[in-house]
Short mmCIF file of C-alpha atoms in Angstrom, two decimals:
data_model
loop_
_atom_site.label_atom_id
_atom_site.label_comp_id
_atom_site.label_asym_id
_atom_site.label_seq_id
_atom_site.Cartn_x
_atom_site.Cartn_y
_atom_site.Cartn_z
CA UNK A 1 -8.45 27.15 -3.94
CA UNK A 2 -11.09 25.40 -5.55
CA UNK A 3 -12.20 21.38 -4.91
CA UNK A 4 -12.35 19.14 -7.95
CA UNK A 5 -12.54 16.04 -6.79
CA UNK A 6 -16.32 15.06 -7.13
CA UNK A 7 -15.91 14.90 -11.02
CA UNK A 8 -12.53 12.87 -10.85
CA UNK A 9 -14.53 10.07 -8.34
CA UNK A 10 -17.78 9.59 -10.47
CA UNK A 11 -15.66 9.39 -13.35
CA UNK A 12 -13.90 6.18 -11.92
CA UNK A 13 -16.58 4.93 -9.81
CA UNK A 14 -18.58 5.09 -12.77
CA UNK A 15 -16.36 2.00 -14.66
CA UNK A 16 -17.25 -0.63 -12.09
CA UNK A 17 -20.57 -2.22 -10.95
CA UNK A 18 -22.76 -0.83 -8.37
CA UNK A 19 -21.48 -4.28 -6.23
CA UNK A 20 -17.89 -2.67 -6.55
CA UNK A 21 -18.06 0.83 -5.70
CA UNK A 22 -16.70 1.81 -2.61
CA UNK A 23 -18.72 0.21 0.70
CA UNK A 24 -17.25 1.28 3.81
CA UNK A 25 -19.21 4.05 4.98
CA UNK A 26 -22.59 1.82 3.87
CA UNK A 27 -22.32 -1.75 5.18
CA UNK A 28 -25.08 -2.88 7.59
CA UNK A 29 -24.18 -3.63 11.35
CA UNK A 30 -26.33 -6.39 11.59
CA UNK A 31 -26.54 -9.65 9.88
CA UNK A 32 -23.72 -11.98 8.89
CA UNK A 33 -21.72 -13.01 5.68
CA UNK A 34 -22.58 -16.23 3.95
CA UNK A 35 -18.76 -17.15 4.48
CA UNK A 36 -16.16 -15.93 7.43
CA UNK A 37 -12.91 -16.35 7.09
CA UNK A 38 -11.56 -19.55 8.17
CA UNK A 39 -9.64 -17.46 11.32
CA UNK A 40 -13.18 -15.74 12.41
CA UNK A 41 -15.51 -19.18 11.57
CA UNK A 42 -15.43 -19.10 15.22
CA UNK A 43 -17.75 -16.14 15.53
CA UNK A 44 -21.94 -15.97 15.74
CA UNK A 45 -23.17 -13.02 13.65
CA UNK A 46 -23.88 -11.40 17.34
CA UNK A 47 -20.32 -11.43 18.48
CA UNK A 48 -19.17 -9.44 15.11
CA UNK A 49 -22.04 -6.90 15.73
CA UNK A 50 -20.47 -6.41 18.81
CA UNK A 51 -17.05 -6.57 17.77
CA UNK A 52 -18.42 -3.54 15.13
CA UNK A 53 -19.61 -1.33 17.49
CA UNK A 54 -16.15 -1.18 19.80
CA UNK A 55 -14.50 -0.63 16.93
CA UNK A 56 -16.79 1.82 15.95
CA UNK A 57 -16.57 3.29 19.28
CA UNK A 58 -12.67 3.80 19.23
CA UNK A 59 -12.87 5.61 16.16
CA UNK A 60 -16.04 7.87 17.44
CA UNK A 61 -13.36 8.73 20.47
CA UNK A 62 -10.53 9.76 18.27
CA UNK A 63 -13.07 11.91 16.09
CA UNK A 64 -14.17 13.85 19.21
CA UNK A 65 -10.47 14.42 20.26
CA UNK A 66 -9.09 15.59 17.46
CA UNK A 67 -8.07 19.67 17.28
CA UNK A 68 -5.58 21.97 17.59
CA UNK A 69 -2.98 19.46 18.50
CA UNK A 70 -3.57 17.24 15.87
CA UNK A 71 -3.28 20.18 13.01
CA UNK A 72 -0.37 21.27 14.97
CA UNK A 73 1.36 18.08 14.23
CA UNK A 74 0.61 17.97 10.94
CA UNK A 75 1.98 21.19 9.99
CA UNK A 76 4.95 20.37 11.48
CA UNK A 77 5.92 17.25 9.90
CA UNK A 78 5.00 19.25 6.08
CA UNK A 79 7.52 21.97 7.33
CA UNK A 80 10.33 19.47 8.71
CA UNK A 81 9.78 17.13 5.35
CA UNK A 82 10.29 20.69 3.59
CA UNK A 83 13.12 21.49 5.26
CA UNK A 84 15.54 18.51 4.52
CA UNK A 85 14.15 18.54 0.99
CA UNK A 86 15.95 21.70 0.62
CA UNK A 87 18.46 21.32 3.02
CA UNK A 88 19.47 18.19 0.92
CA UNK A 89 19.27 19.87 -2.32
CA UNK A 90 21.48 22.54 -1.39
CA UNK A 91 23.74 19.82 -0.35
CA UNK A 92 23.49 18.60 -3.41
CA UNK A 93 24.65 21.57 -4.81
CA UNK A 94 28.48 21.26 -3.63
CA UNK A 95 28.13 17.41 -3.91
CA UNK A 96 31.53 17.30 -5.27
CA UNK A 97 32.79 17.23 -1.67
CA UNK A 98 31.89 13.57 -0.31
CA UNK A 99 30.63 15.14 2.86
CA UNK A 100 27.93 16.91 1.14
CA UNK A 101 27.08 14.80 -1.25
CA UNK A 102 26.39 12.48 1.76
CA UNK A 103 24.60 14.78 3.35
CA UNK A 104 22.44 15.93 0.61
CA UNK A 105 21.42 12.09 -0.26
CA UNK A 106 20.05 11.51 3.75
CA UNK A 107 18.60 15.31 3.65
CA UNK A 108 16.78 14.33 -0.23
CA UNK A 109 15.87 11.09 1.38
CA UNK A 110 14.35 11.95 4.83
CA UNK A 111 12.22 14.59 3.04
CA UNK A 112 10.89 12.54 0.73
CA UNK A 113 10.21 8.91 2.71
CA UNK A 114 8.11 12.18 4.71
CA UNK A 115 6.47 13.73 2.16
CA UNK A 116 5.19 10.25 0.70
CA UNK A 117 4.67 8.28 3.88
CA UNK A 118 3.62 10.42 6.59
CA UNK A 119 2.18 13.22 4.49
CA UNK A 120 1.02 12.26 0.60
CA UNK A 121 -0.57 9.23 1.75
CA UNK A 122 -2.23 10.72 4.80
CA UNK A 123 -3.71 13.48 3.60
CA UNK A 124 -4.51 11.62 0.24
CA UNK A 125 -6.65 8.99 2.67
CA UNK A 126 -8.67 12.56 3.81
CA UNK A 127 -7.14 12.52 7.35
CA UNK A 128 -6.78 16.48 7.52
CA UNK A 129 -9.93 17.33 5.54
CA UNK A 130 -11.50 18.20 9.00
CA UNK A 131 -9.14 20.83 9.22
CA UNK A 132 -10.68 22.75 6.15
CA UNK A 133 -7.33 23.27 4.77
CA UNK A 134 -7.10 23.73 1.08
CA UNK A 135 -3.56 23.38 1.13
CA UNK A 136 -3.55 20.04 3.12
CA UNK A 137 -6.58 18.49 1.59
CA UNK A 138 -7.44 14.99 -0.27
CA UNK A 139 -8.85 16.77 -3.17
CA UNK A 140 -5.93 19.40 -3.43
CA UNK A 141 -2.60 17.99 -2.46
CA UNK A 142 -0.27 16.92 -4.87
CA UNK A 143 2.10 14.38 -3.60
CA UNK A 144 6.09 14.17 -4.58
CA UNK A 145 5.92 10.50 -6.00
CA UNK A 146 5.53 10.32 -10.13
CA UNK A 147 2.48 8.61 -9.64
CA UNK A 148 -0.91 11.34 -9.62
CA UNK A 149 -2.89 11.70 -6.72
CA UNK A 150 -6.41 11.15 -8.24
CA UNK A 151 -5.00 7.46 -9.48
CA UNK A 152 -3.52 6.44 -6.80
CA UNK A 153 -6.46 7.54 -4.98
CA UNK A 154 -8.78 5.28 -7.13
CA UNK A 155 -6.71 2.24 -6.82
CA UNK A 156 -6.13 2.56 -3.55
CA UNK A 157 -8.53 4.29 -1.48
CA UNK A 158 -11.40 2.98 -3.59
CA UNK A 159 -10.65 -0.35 -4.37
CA UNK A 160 -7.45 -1.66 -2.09
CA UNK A 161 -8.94 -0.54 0.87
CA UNK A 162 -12.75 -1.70 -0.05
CA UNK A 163 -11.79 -5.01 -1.26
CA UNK A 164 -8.60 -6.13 1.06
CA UNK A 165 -6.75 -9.28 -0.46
CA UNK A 166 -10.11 -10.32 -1.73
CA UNK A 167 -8.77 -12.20 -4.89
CA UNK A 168 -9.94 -11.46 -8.22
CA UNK A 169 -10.87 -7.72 -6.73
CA UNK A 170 -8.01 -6.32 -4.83
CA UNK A 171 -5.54 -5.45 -7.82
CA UNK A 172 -3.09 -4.58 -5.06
CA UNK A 173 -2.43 -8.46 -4.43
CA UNK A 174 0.88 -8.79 -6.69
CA UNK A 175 0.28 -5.76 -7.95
CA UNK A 176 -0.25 -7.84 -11.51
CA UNK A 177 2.88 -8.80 -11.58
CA UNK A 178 4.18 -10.88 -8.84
CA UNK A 179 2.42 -14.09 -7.15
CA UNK A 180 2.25 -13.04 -3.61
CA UNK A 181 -0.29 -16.10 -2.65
CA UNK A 182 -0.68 -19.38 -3.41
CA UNK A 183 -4.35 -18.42 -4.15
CA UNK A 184 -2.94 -17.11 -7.11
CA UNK A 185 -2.66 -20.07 -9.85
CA UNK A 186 0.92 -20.18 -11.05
CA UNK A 187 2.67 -18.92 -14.17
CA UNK A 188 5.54 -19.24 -16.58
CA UNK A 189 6.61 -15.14 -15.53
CA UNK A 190 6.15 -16.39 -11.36
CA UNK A 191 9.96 -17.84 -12.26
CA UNK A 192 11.14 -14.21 -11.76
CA UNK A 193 9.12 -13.30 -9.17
CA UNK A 194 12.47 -12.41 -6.92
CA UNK A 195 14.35 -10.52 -10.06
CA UNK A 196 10.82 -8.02 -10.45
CA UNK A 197 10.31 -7.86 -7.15
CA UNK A 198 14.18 -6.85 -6.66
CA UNK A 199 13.39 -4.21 -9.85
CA UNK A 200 10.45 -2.80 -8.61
CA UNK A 201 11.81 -1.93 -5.03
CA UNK A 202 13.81 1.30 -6.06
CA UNK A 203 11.73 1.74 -8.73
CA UNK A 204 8.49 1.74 -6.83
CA UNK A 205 7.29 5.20 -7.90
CA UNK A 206 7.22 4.41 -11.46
CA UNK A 207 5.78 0.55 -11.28
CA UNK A 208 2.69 2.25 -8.84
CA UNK A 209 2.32 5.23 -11.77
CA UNK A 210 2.30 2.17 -14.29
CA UNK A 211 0.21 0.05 -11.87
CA UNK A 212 -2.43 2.65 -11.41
CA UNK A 213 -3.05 3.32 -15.22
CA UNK A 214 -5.28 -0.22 -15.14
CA UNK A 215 -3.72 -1.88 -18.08
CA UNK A 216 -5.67 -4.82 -17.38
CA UNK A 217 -9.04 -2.90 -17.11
CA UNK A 218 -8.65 -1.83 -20.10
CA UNK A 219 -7.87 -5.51 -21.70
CA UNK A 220 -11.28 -6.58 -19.86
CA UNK A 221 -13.17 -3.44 -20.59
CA UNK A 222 -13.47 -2.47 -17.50
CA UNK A 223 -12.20 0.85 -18.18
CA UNK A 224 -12.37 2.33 -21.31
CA UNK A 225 -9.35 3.32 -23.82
CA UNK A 226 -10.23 7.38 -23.57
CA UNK A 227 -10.39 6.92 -19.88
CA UNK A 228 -6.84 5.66 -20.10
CA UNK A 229 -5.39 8.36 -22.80
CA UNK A 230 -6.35 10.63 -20.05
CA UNK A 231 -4.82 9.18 -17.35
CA UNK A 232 -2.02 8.75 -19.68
CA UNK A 233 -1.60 12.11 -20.46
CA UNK A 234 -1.97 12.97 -16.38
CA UNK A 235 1.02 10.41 -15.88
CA UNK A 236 3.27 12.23 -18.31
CA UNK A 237 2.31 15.91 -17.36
CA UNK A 238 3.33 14.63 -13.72
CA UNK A 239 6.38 12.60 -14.75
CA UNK A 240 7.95 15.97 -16.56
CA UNK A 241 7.38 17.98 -14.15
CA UNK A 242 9.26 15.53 -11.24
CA UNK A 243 11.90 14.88 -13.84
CA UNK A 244 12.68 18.64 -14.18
CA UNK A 245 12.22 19.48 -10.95
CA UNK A 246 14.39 16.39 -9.55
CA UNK A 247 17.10 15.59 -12.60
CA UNK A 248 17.49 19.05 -14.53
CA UNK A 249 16.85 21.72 -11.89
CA UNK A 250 18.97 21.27 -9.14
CA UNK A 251 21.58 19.25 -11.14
CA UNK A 252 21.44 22.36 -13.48
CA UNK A 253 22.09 24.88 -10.51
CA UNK A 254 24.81 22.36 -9.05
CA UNK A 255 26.95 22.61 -12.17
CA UNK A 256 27.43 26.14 -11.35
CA UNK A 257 30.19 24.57 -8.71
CA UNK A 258 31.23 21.95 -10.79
CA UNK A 259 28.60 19.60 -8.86
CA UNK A 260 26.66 18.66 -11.82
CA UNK A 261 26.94 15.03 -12.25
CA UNK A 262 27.09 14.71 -7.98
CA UNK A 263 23.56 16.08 -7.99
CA UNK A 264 22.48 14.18 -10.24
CA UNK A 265 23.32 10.73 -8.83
CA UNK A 266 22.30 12.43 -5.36
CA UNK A 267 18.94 12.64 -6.83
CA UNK A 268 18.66 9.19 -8.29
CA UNK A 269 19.90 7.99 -4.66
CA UNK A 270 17.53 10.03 -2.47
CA UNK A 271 14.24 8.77 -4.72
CA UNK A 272 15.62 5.20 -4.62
CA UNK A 273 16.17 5.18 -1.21
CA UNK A 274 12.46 6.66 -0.55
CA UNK A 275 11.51 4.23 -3.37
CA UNK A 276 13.00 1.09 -1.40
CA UNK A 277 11.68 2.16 2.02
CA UNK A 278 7.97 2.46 0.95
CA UNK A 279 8.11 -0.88 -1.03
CA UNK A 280 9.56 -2.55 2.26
CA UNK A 281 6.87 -0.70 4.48
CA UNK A 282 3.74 -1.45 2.04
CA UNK A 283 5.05 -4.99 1.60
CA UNK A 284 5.62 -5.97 5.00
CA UNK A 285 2.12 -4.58 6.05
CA UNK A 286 0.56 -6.97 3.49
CA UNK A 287 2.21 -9.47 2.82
CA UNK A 288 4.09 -11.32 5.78
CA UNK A 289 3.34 -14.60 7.23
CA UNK A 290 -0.28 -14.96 8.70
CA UNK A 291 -1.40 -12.33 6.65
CA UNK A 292 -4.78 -13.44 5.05
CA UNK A 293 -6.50 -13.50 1.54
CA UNK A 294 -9.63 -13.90 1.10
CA UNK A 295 -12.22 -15.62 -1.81
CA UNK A 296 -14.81 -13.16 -2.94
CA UNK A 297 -17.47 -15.06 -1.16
CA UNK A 298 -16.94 -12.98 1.88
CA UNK A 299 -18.29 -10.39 0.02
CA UNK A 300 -21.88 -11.48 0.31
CA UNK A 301 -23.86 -10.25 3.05
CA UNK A 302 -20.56 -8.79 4.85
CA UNK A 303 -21.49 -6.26 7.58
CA UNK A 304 -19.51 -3.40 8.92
CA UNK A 305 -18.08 -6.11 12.13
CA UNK A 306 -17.01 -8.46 8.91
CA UNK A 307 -15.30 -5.64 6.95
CA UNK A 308 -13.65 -4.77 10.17
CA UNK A 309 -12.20 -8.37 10.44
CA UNK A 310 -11.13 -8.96 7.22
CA UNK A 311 -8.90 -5.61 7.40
CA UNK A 312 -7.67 -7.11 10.69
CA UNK A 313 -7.03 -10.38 9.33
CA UNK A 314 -5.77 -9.35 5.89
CA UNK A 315 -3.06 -6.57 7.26
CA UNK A 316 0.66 -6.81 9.79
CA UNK A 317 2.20 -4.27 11.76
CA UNK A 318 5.21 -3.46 12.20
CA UNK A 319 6.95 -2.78 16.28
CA UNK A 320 9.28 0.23 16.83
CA UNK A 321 9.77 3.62 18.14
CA UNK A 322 8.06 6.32 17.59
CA UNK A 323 10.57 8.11 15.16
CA UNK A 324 10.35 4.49 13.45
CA UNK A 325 6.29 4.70 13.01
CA UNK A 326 6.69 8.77 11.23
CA UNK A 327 9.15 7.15 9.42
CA UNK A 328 6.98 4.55 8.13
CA UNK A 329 3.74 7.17 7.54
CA UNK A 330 2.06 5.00 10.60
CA UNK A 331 1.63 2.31 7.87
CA UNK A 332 4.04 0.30 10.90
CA UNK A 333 0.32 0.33 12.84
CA UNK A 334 -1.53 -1.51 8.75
CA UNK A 335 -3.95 -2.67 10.90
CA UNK A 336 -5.38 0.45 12.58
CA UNK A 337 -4.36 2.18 9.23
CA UNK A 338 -7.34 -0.52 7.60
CA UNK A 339 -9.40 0.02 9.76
CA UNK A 340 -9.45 3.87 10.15
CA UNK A 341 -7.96 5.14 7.31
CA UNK A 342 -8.86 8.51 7.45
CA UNK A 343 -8.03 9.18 11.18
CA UNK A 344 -5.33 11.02 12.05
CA UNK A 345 -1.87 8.90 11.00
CA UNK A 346 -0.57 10.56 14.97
CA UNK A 347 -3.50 8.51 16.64
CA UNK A 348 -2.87 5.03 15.63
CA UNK A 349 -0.14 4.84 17.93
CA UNK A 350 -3.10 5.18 20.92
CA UNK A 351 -5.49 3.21 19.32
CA UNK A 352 -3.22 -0.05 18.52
CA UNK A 353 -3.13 -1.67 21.95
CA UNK A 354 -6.98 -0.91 21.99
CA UNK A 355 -7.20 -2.75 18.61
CA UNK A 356 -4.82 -5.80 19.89
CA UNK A 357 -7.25 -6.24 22.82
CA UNK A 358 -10.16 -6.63 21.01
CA UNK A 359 -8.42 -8.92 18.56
CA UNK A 360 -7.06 -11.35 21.81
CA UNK A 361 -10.78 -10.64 23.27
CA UNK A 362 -12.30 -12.43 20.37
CA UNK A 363 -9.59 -14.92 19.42
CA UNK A 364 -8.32 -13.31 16.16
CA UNK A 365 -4.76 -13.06 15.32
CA UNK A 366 -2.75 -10.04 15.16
CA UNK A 367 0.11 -9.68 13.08
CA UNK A 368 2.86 -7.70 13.92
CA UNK A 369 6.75 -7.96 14.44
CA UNK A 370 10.07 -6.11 13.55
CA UNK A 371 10.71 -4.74 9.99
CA UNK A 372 14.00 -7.09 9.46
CA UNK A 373 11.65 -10.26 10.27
CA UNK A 374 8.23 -9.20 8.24
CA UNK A 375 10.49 -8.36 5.32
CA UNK A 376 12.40 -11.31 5.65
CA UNK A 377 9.34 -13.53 5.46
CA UNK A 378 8.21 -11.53 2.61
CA UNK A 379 11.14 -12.02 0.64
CA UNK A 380 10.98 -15.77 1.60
CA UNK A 381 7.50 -16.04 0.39
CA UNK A 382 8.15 -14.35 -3.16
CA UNK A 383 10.92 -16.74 -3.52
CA UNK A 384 9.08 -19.75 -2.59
CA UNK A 385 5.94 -18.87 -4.80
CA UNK A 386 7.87 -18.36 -7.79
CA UNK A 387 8.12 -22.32 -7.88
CA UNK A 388 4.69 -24.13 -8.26
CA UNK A 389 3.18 -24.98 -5.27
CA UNK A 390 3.52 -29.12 -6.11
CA UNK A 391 7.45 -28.50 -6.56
CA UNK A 392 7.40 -27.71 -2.61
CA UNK A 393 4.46 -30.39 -1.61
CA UNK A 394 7.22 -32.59 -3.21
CA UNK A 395 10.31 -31.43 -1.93
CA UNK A 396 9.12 -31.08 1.51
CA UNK A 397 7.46 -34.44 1.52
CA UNK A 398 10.54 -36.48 0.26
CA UNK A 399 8.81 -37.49 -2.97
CA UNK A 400 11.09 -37.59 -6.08
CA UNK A 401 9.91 -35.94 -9.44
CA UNK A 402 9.76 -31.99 -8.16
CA UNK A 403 11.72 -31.02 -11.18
CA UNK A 404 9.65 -32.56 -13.56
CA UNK A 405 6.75 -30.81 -11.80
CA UNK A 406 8.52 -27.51 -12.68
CA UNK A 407 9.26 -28.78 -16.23
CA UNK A 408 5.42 -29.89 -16.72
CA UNK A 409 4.34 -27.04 -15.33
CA UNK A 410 6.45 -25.10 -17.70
CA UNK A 411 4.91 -26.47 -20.50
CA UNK A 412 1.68 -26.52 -19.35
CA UNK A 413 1.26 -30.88 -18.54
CA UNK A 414 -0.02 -31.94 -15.27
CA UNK A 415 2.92 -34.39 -13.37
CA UNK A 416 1.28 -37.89 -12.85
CA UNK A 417 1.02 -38.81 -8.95
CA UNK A 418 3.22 -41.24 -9.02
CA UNK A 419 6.18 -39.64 -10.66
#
């Protein structure tokens, strides 16, 4: 099978500035950034060297373990994710019968919160390329979420995971259309922050396909209008063929047994549950309480020990069991996932409490905490942030005139202080 993927990066790589092509892999170890984040001002330039070289160390351990085991385990998940995919569709097939339409959703689900989670965006980070694979490689696989690999792989690999919750360069921050921080100057469209937010959840798929297509590149010129006919045209190819293979196949072959209709909704369920998972993984591991963002002066002069503590800083974990962190692709350990993202996804769970010792070693906050609280802060903060943040200064203070805040705001007046 052949590798295409060289042509696919310089072609994206190619629309931003030398400044915002991907870093990781270049960064110098010594030094210091002009600005630390307030949570790491603590820090002397030495101490974040040092910091950089555990850290660097860790990794350097897991790449010399590594093997047999490791390609073992990945095999194994592709085949189990396989098997309730079709195990669920063949469910689906006598869905008439409430038993097996039930069965079919959880079998359509399972395979595809593994397929996206612990496989797609694995192997789409290059955590198997060591392997040799072809078949389960970054510049081959072709994940079962509408959105194309070689976007997604630009957005996120590239930019998200270069430029984490820097504002004004990680796109991934709202996503362009929520307010996620109050870093993020308010708008009229913030008032629906909850209702999108609420829409995009089961239909996560299609807002990251939409997402990934850089409208607002393209309104900057940043990225050119051919460069987005052809990623349009990838989008489409790839929507057809998940459409057929997910709402006309198998709800075709399930009419055969009057199960048409079953399999049909069966199929809308399973990709809406996967659809609702990821958004509540992804969102929790960015976006909880004591999760930071960052200005885009901590950018200049950052070393590898700053990029480190920025992903550190700027990413949450989630606690559970083991079955709980497959479930979740690993993305429940965000923080080792930042800062080794193309490490095996089966590691992180050995690496975290190495990670969490450093962080208490050098005073730096670790976020992490069960999925029903992170996603209940989340959810808090979306709602809260869809109000302007002098609506809450004023509530929360006692002072009268928050609603004419909001209607000022609305209209685009500033509130005198002593309304």
């Amino acid at each position: 099978m052949t590798i295409t993927n060289a042509s696919v990066v310089e072609r994206r790589t190619a629309i931003y500035t030398d400044s915002e092509k991907k870093r990781t892999g270049v960064l110098p170890t010594e030094g210091g950034t002009t600005t630390r984040p307030k949570a790491a001002a603590h820090l002397t330039d030495e101490q974040v060297a040092e910091l950089g070289r555990e850290l660097d160390a860790i990794r350097d351990e897991v790449l010399a373990k590594r093997g047999a085991s490791d390609a073992a385990y990945i095999r194994k998940v592709i085949k189990i994710a396989r098997t309730f995919d079709i195990a669920g569709r063949t469910a689906l097939i006598f869905g008439k019968h409430k038993p097996m339409f039930a069965l079919g959703v959880a079998g359509v689900s399972l395979g595809k919160i593994l397929e996206n989670m612990e496989i797609g965006h694995n192997v789409l980070h290059g955590q198997w390329d060591w392997m040799r694979d072809p078949d389960i490689h970054s510049t081959t696989w072709e994940w079962d979420f509408v959105a194309p690999a070689r976007g997604w792989q630009h957005t996120h690999n590239d930019l998200h995971h270069t430029y984490t919750n820097v504002m004004g360069k990680d796109r991934d921050v709202g996503y362009n259309i929520l307010r996620i921080s109050d870093e993020q100057p308010w708008q009229k469209r913030d008032v629906f922050n909850v209702l999108v937010n609420g829409v995009l959840a089961p239909a996560f798929e299609w807002g990251i396909a939409s997402y990934d297509l850089e409208w607002d590149q393209v309104q900057t010129g940043a990225k050119s209008r051919e460069q987005l006919n052809e990623d349009v045209e990838a989008l489409k190819a790839k929507a057809v063929r998940q459409v057929l293979k997910d709402y006309i196949a198998t709800p075709l072959v399930a009419s055969l047994t009057g199960s048409g209709k079953w399999s049909l909704a069966g199929m809308v369920a399973g990709n809406m549950v996967r659809n609702v998972w990821a958004h509540s993984v992804i969102f929790c591991g960015h976006f909880p309480d004591e999760v930071d963002v960052f200005t885009e002066d901590v950018l200049d002069g950052e070393t590898r020990g700053d990029w480190y503590i920025r992903q550190m800083l700027g990413s949450a974990n989630l606690s559970g069991s083991p079955l709980f962190h497959i479930l979740t692709g690993n993305l429940s350990h965000q923080i080792e996932h930042h800062l080794f993202p193309d490490l095996p996804s089966n590691r992180y769970i050995e690496v975290a409490p190495k990670v969490r010792e450093i962080c208490d070693r050098y005073n730096l906050h670790y976020t992490t905490g069960p999925l029903g609280t992170q996603l209940a802060q989340t959810w808090k903060k979306i709602a809260k942030l869809s109000l302007p943040d002098e609506f809450w200064e004023r509530h929360e203070s006692g002072k009268p005139g928050k609603w004419q805040v909001l209607r000022d705001a609305w209209k685009g007046r500033t509130t005198p202080e002593t309304a």
